[in-house]
């Protein structure tokens, strides 16, 4: 099993590919595009546990609001 890619590794790869593009042209631009997409995905990842907690908190709040409206 391989370890997940870190943000630092992606930033290093982006720097390297950027140098390659400067030296050898835009034919390598798709690599930069992909690395930037992966970096954005990594930065915006929201783990399932956090999402589940938000769903439960939202439901609890909605249920409390519904009870207070009835009273």
Tab-separated table of N, CA and C in Angstrom:
chain	number	residue	atom	x	y	z
A	1	UNK	N	0.843	-1.172	0.000
A	1	UNK	CA	0.000	0.000	0.000
A	1	UNK	C	0.897	1.246	0.000
A	2	UNK	N	0.541	2.230	-0.812
A	2	UNK	CA	1.339	3.445	-0.876
A	2	UNK	C	0.750	4.523	0.035
A	3	UNK	N	1.623	5.383	0.498
A	3	UNK	CA	1.181	6.486	1.354
A	3	UNK	C	0.496	7.550	0.507
A	4	UNK	N	-0.469	8.258	1.089
A	4	UNK	CA	-1.133	9.319	0.329
A	4	UNK	C	-0.157	10.444	-0.010
A	5	UNK	N	-0.428	11.102	-1.102
A	5	UNK	CA	0.385	12.250	-1.523
A	5	UNK	C	0.111	13.420	-0.587
A	6	UNK	N	1.161	14.092	-0.175
A	6	UNK	CA	1.007	15.234	0.726
A	6	UNK	C	0.957	16.537	-0.067
A	7	UNK	N	0.508	17.573	0.600
A	7	UNK	CA	0.471	18.899	-0.021
A	7	UNK	C	1.883	19.349	-0.395
A	8	UNK	N	2.837	19.078	0.468
A	8	UNK	CA	4.232	19.452	0.192
A	8	UNK	C	4.755	18.763	-1.072
A	9	UNK	N	4.428	17.481	-1.222
A	9	UNK	CA	4.856	16.756	-2.417
A	9	UNK	C	4.235	17.351	-3.683
A	10	UNK	N	2.967	17.699	-3.600
A	10	UNK	CA	2.319	18.314	-4.758
A	10	UNK	C	2.941	19.664	-5.095
A	11	UNK	N	3.225	20.456	-4.071
A	11	UNK	CA	3.844	21.765	-4.316
A	11	UNK	C	5.240	21.602	-4.925
A	12	UNK	N	5.984	20.610	-4.463
A	12	UNK	CA	7.303	20.336	-5.053
A	12	UNK	C	7.164	19.920	-6.517
A	13	UNK	N	6.182	19.067	-6.792
A	13	UNK	CA	5.957	18.611	-8.167
A	13	UNK	C	5.514	19.767	-9.062
A	14	UNK	N	4.686	20.650	-8.527
A	14	UNK	CA	4.254	21.825	-9.294
A	14	UNK	C	5.443	22.712	-9.635
A	15	UNK	N	6.340	22.902	-8.683
A	15	UNK	CA	7.533	23.715	-8.940
A	15	UNK	C	8.404	23.074	-10.019
A	16	UNK	N	8.588	21.771	-9.936
A	16	UNK	CA	9.398	21.065	-10.928
A	16	UNK	C	8.775	21.144	-12.323
A	17	UNK	N	7.486	20.872	-12.414
A	17	UNK	CA	6.811	20.921	-13.715
A	17	UNK	C	6.809	22.350	-14.257
A	18	UNK	N	6.708	23.322	-13.389
A	18	UNK	CA	6.767	24.724	-13.832
A	18	UNK	C	8.111	25.025	-14.487
A	19	UNK	N	9.185	24.523	-13.897
A	19	UNK	CA	10.505	24.701	-14.496
A	19	UNK	C	10.587	23.997	-15.851
A	20	UNK	N	10.041	22.802	-15.926
A	20	UNK	CA	10.043	22.053	-17.189
A	20	UNK	C	9.294	22.832	-18.269
A	21	UNK	N	8.162	23.407	-17.908
A	21	UNK	CA	7.366	24.184	-18.873
A	21	UNK	C	8.152	25.395	-19.356
A	22	UNK	N	8.827	26.071	-18.442
A	22	UNK	CA	9.629	27.247	-18.820
A	22	UNK	C	10.754	26.840	-19.780
A	23	UNK	N	11.387	25.717	-19.487
A	23	UNK	CA	12.528	25.282	-20.301
A	23	UNK	C	12.139	24.580	-21.608
A	24	UNK	N	11.031	23.831	-21.585
A	24	UNK	CA	10.726	22.961	-22.718
A	24	UNK	C	9.383	23.227	-23.401
A	25	UNK	N	8.652	24.198	-22.900
A	25	UNK	CA	7.433	24.601	-23.589
A	25	UNK	C	6.135	24.089	-22.989
A	26	UNK	N	5.061	24.582	-23.598
A	26	UNK	CA	3.725	24.353	-23.064
A	26	UNK	C	3.195	22.941	-23.289
A	27	UNK	N	3.918	22.124	-23.996
A	27	UNK	CA	3.441	20.760	-24.196
A	27	UNK	C	3.317	20.003	-22.876
A	28	UNK	N	3.965	20.495	-21.826
A	28	UNK	CA	3.879	19.878	-20.509
A	28	UNK	C	2.825	20.530	-19.614
A	29	UNK	N	2.102	21.492	-20.149
A	29	UNK	CA	1.071	22.196	-19.370
A	29	UNK	C	-0.002	21.266	-18.795
A	30	UNK	N	-0.413	20.218	-19.497
A	30	UNK	CA	-1.410	19.328	-18.891
A	30	UNK	C	-0.957	18.711	-17.566
A	31	UNK	N	0.337	18.500	-17.424
A	31	UNK	CA	0.842	18.000	-16.137
A	31	UNK	C	0.616	19.024	-15.033
A	32	UNK	N	0.882	20.280	-15.345
A	32	UNK	CA	0.663	21.342	-14.371
A	32	UNK	C	-0.820	21.444	-14.027
A	33	UNK	N	-1.662	21.367	-15.046
A	33	UNK	CA	-3.108	21.419	-14.811
A	33	UNK	C	-3.537	20.319	-13.850
A	34	UNK	N	-3.079	19.111	-14.096
A	34	UNK	CA	-3.462	17.969	-13.258
A	34	UNK	C	-2.961	18.127	-11.827
A	35	UNK	N	-1.716	18.558	-11.677
A	35	UNK	CA	-1.166	18.747	-10.333
A	35	UNK	C	-1.930	19.830	-9.575
A	36	UNK	N	-2.288	20.894	-10.260
A	36	UNK	CA	-3.065	21.961	-9.616
A	36	UNK	C	-4.447	21.460	-9.202
A	37	UNK	N	-5.058	20.621	-10.024
A	37	UNK	CA	-6.357	20.035	-9.672
A	37	UNK	C	-6.231	19.132	-8.444
A	38	UNK	N	-5.184	18.348	-8.417
A	38	UNK	CA	-4.961	17.458	-7.272
A	38	UNK	C	-4.720	18.262	-5.992
A	39	UNK	N	-3.981	19.349	-6.103
A	39	UNK	CA	-3.727	20.198	-4.945
A	39	UNK	C	-5.026	20.807	-4.436
A	40	UNK	N	-5.850	21.301	-5.340
A	40	UNK	CA	-7.139	21.884	-4.947
A	40	UNK	C	-8.028	20.830	-4.289
A	41	UNK	N	-8.046	19.636	-4.845
A	41	UNK	CA	-8.845	18.555	-4.260
A	41	UNK	C	-8.348	18.207	-2.860
A	42	UNK	N	-7.048	18.159	-2.698
A	42	UNK	CA	-6.474	17.851	-1.385
A	42	UNK	C	-6.826	18.935	-0.374
A	43	UNK	N	-6.726	20.175	-0.787
A	43	UNK	CA	-7.005	21.292	0.124
A	43	UNK	C	-8.485	21.400	0.475
A	44	UNK	N	-9.345	20.972	-0.416
A	44	UNK	CA	-10.779	21.114	-0.154
A	44	UNK	C	-11.413	19.832	0.386
A	45	UNK	N	-10.624	18.774	0.585
A	45	UNK	CA	-11.167	17.508	1.075
A	45	UNK	C	-11.777	17.692	2.452
A	46	UNK	N	-12.949	17.163	2.608
A	46	UNK	CA	-13.664	17.224	3.877
A	46	UNK	C	-13.922	15.788	4.307
A	47	UNK	N	-13.265	15.355	5.365
A	47	UNK	CA	-13.340	13.938	5.731
A	47	UNK	C	-14.767	13.539	6.118
A	48	UNK	N	-15.110	12.286	5.922
A	48	UNK	CA	-16.472	11.802	6.175
A	48	UNK	C	-16.930	11.969	7.622
A	49	UNK	N	-16.024	11.851	8.574
A	49	UNK	CA	-16.403	12.006	9.988
A	49	UNK	C	-16.888	13.432	10.242
A	50	UNK	N	-16.171	14.420	9.737
A	50	UNK	CA	-16.585	15.818	9.915
A	50	UNK	C	-17.931	16.085	9.252
A	51	UNK	N	-18.115	15.545	8.048
A	51	UNK	CA	-19.391	15.734	7.349
A	51	UNK	C	-20.530	15.078	8.129
A	52	UNK	N	-20.306	13.877	8.653
A	52	UNK	CA	-21.336	13.180	9.424
A	52	UNK	C	-21.706	13.970	10.676
A	53	UNK	N	-20.720	14.519	11.356
A	53	UNK	CA	-21.000	15.331	12.555
A	53	UNK	C	-21.832	16.559	12.212
A	54	UNK	N	-21.518	17.204	11.085
A	54	UNK	CA	-22.305	18.376	10.676
A	54	UNK	C	-23.752	17.993	10.373
A	55	UNK	N	-23.942	16.844	9.685
A	55	UNK	CA	-25.300	16.391	9.389
A	55	UNK	C	-26.095	16.148	10.676
A	56	UNK	N	-25.473	15.488	11.631
A	56	UNK	CA	-26.165	15.204	12.889
A	56	UNK	C	-26.441	16.483	13.671
A	57	UNK	N	-25.497	17.399	13.675
A	57	UNK	CA	-25.700	18.668	14.373
A	57	UNK	C	-26.831	19.464	13.726
A	58	UNK	N	-26.871	19.465	12.402
A	58	UNK	CA	-27.923	20.176	11.682
A	58	UNK	C	-29.283	19.562	11.997
A	59	UNK	N	-29.340	18.243	12.007
A	59	UNK	CA	-30.611	17.564	12.290
A	59	UNK	C	-31.072	17.849	13.713
A	60	UNK	N	-30.147	17.812	14.656
A	60	UNK	CA	-30.492	18.109	16.044
A	60	UNK	C	-31.039	19.521	16.162
A	61	UNK	N	-30.411	20.470	15.504
A	61	UNK	CA	-30.869	21.861	15.533
A	61	UNK	C	-32.254	21.988	14.917
A	62	UNK	N	-32.484	21.310	13.791
A	62	UNK	CA	-33.789	21.360	13.138
A	62	UNK	C	-34.866	20.754	14.032
A	63	UNK	N	-34.545	19.666	14.710
A	63	UNK	CA	-35.515	19.036	15.602
A	63	UNK	C	-35.820	19.939	16.790
A	64	UNK	N	-34.808	20.597	17.328
A	64	UNK	CA	-35.025	21.514	18.445
A	64	UNK	C	-35.863	22.706	18.001
A	65	UNK	N	-35.594	23.208	16.808
A	65	UNK	CA	-36.395	24.326	16.278
A	65	UNK	C	-37.842	23.912	16.087
A	66	UNK	N	-38.060	22.695	15.610
A	66	UNK	CA	-39.423	22.212	15.385
A	66	UNK	C	-40.161	22.078	16.727
A	67	UNK	N	-39.468	21.599	17.750
A	67	UNK	CA	-40.105	21.470	19.075
A	67	UNK	C	-40.423	22.832	19.660
A	68	UNK	N	-39.535	23.798	19.506
A	68	UNK	CA	-39.776	25.125	20.083
A	68	UNK	C	-40.897	25.855	19.338
A	69	UNK	N	-41.104	25.543	18.073
A	69	UNK	CA	-42.187	26.148	17.307
A	69	UNK	C	-43.526	25.608	17.775
A	70	UNK	N	-43.566	24.335	18.136
A	70	UNK	CA	-44.801	23.702	18.593
A	70	UNK	C	-45.202	24.256	19.942
A	71	UNK	N	-44.248	24.531	20.791
A	71	UNK	CA	-44.532	25.036	22.145
A	71	UNK	C	-44.974	26.440	22.046
